[in-house]
Short mmCIF file of C-alpha atoms in Angstrom, two decimals:
data_model
loop_
_atom_site.label_atom_id
_atom_site.label_comp_id
_atom_site.label_asym_id
_atom_site.label_seq_id
_atom_site.Cartn_x
_atom_site.Cartn_y
_atom_site.Cartn_z
CA MET A 622 101.50 89.08 112.22
CA VAL A 623 104.07 90.99 114.22
CA ASN A 624 103.14 94.15 116.15
CA LYS A 625 103.53 97.17 113.85
CA GLY A 626 106.09 98.93 116.08
CA VAL A 627 108.16 95.79 116.56
CA GLY A 628 107.94 95.05 112.83
CA LEU A 629 109.19 98.52 111.97
CA PHE A 630 112.06 98.19 114.45
CA VAL A 631 113.08 94.81 112.99
CA CYS A 632 112.82 96.28 109.47
CA VAL A 633 115.26 99.03 110.45
CA ILE A 634 117.62 96.40 111.89
CA VAL A 635 117.43 94.44 108.62
CA ILE A 636 118.24 97.62 106.69
CA VAL A 637 121.26 98.36 108.88
CA LEU A 638 122.51 94.75 108.69
CA ASP A 639 122.21 94.67 104.89
CA ILE A 640 124.02 98.01 104.56
CA ILE A 641 126.88 96.86 106.80
CA ALA A 642 127.07 93.50 104.96
CA GLY A 643 127.28 95.33 101.63
CA ILE A 644 130.02 97.63 102.87
CA LEU A 645 131.98 94.67 104.28
CA GLY A 646 131.71 92.85 100.94
CA VAL A 647 133.05 95.84 99.02
CA LYS A 648 135.84 96.40 101.59
CA ALA A 649 136.76 92.71 101.38
CA GLU A 650 137.21 93.10 97.62
CA ALA A 651 139.42 96.14 98.20
CA ALA A 652 141.53 94.19 100.72
CA GLN A 653 141.84 91.29 98.28
CA ASN A 654 142.99 93.63 95.50
CA GLN A 655 145.84 94.94 97.67
CA GLU A 656 147.56 91.54 97.65
CA LYS A 657 150.17 90.57 95.04
CA HIS A 658 148.75 88.75 92.05
CA LEU A 659 149.61 87.75 88.50
CA ARG A 660 146.71 87.45 86.09
CA LEU A 661 146.51 85.85 82.63
CA TRP A 662 143.00 85.91 81.11
CA LEU A 663 140.78 83.87 83.46
CA PHE A 664 143.67 82.36 85.42
CA GLU A 665 145.24 84.09 88.37
CA CYS A 666 148.02 83.44 90.87
CA LYS A 667 147.67 85.44 94.06
CA GLU A 668 148.44 85.64 97.72
CA PRO A 669 145.36 85.20 99.96
CA SER A 670 144.26 88.11 102.11
CA GLN A 671 143.29 87.33 105.70
CA GLU A 672 141.61 90.74 105.92
CA ALA A 673 139.43 89.92 102.90
CA PHE A 674 138.63 86.54 104.46
CA ARG A 675 137.50 88.13 107.76
CA LEU A 676 135.47 90.85 106.04
CA GLY A 677 133.86 88.27 103.75
CA CYS A 678 132.92 86.12 106.77
CA GLY A 679 131.35 89.14 108.42
CA ALA A 680 129.37 90.02 105.29
CA ILE A 681 128.10 86.44 105.03
CA LEU A 682 127.03 86.34 108.66
CA LEU A 683 125.24 89.69 108.49
CA LEU A 684 123.44 88.80 105.24
CA ILE A 685 122.22 85.53 106.77
CA VAL A 686 120.97 87.28 109.92
CA ALA A 687 119.27 90.02 107.86
CA HIS A 688 117.62 87.43 105.62
CA VAL A 689 116.34 85.37 108.55
CA LEU A 690 114.97 88.45 110.30
CA ALA A 691 113.33 89.73 107.11
CA ASN A 692 111.60 86.41 106.53
CA LEU A 693 110.48 85.97 110.13
CA LEU A 694 109.23 89.55 110.22
CA ASN A 695 105.81 88.98 108.70
CA GLY A 696 105.47 85.24 108.97
CA CYS A 697 104.33 84.97 105.37
CA THR A 698 102.61 81.64 105.02
CA PRO A 699 103.08 79.72 101.78
CA CYS A 700 100.03 79.71 99.57
CA SER A 701 98.76 77.15 97.11
CA GLN A 702 98.71 78.15 93.45
CA ASP A 703 94.93 78.68 93.57
CA GLU A 704 95.19 80.93 96.62
CA THR A 705 97.95 82.93 94.94
CA HIS A 706 95.84 83.57 91.83
CA LYS A 707 92.87 84.65 93.94
CA ALA A 708 94.97 86.81 96.27
CA SER A 709 94.94 90.58 96.16
CA LEU A 710 97.56 92.46 94.17
CA GLY A 711 99.31 93.48 97.39
CA ARG A 712 99.54 89.87 98.53
CA GLN A 713 100.88 88.80 95.13
CA LEU A 714 103.50 91.57 95.20
CA SER A 715 104.46 90.48 98.70
CA LEU A 716 104.97 86.88 97.57
CA LEU A 717 106.92 88.02 94.51
CA SER A 718 109.21 90.21 96.59
CA LEU A 719 109.67 87.32 99.05
CA PHE A 720 110.71 85.08 96.14
CA PHE A 721 113.22 87.65 94.86
CA THR A 722 114.57 88.13 98.38
CA TRP A 723 115.37 84.40 98.54
CA VAL A 724 116.97 84.36 95.08
CA ILE A 725 119.09 87.45 95.77
CA ALA A 726 120.18 86.11 99.17
CA ALA A 727 121.18 82.77 97.63
CA VAL A 728 123.19 84.33 94.80
CA GLY A 729 124.76 86.94 97.10
CA LEU A 730 125.75 84.31 99.64
CA GLY A 731 127.21 82.13 96.89
CA LEU A 732 129.34 84.97 95.56
CA LEU A 733 130.52 85.96 99.03
CA VAL A 734 131.41 82.36 99.91
CA ILE A 735 133.39 81.87 96.67
CA GLY A 736 135.26 85.13 97.23
CA MET A 737 135.89 84.33 100.89
CA LYS A 738 137.12 80.79 100.20
CA ALA A 739 139.60 82.14 97.65
CA ASN A 740 141.23 84.01 100.54
CA HIS A 741 141.14 81.13 103.03
CA LYS A 742 144.22 79.29 101.84
CA SER A 743 147.41 79.74 103.82
CA ASN A 744 149.66 80.06 100.77
CA ALA A 745 149.62 81.46 97.25
CA SER A 746 147.28 79.71 94.86
CA CYS A 747 146.74 79.59 91.13
CA GLY A 748 143.47 78.87 89.41
CA LEU A 749 140.36 80.49 88.01
CA SER A 750 140.03 84.15 88.84
CA HIS A 751 137.66 85.03 91.68
CA HIS A 752 137.88 88.69 90.79
CA ARG A 753 134.98 90.87 91.94
CA PHE A 754 132.99 88.08 93.62
CA LEU A 755 133.20 89.79 97.00
CA SER A 756 132.11 93.18 95.66
CA MET A 757 129.28 91.65 93.59
CA GLY A 758 128.12 89.82 96.72
CA GLY A 759 128.31 93.10 98.64
CA ILE A 760 126.23 94.87 96.00
CA LEU A 761 123.65 92.09 96.19
CA CYS A 762 123.40 92.80 99.93
CA PHE A 763 122.15 96.28 98.98
CA VAL A 764 119.69 94.75 96.48
CA HIS A 765 118.55 92.35 99.24
CA LEU A 766 117.90 95.43 101.37
CA LEU A 767 115.59 96.88 98.71
CA PHE A 768 113.58 93.70 98.23
CA SER A 769 113.40 92.96 101.97
CA THR A 770 112.05 96.45 102.60
CA PHE A 771 109.60 96.10 99.72
CA TYR A 772 108.51 92.75 101.14
CA TYR A 773 107.87 94.29 104.55
CA VAL A 774 105.88 97.18 103.07
CA THR A 775 103.73 95.02 100.77
CA ALA A 776 103.14 92.30 103.36
CA THR A 777 102.12 94.89 105.94
CA ALA A 778 99.89 96.74 103.49
CA SER A 779 98.19 93.56 102.23
CA ALA A 780 97.56 92.38 105.80
CA HIS A 781 95.50 95.49 106.57
#
């Protein structure tokens, strides 16, 4: 278990990193939308945006760092199924929020990577639309913030 003061400081850092990652994801979507594109149903031809690519890379990096810090924060040890059923409600909520933190981070990272890769090409491309992937990934950074904070609170409360 991490010292309470250090844990709180790291929690604030995770909050700030997730907020900045979310903002970068939304700004990357805005930069992508400023480029020329022709859209027909699910197919789209567009010019890549280097600005959207850079902002997407930044959002990915910050989400990864925030996720690693949030998971190292309390050192939650995996439990067997029997231990989980016998655990207190606080411990069960902590494990549930840890699970959701992993799921949200995985989906958010996937969306950000898809949106970023769509802007990596050096010339215009046509294919399936990657519309709103960057902004959805950015929004999931904010959701990651909520579950990471909830994880910290429940893990800290169940430890005492």
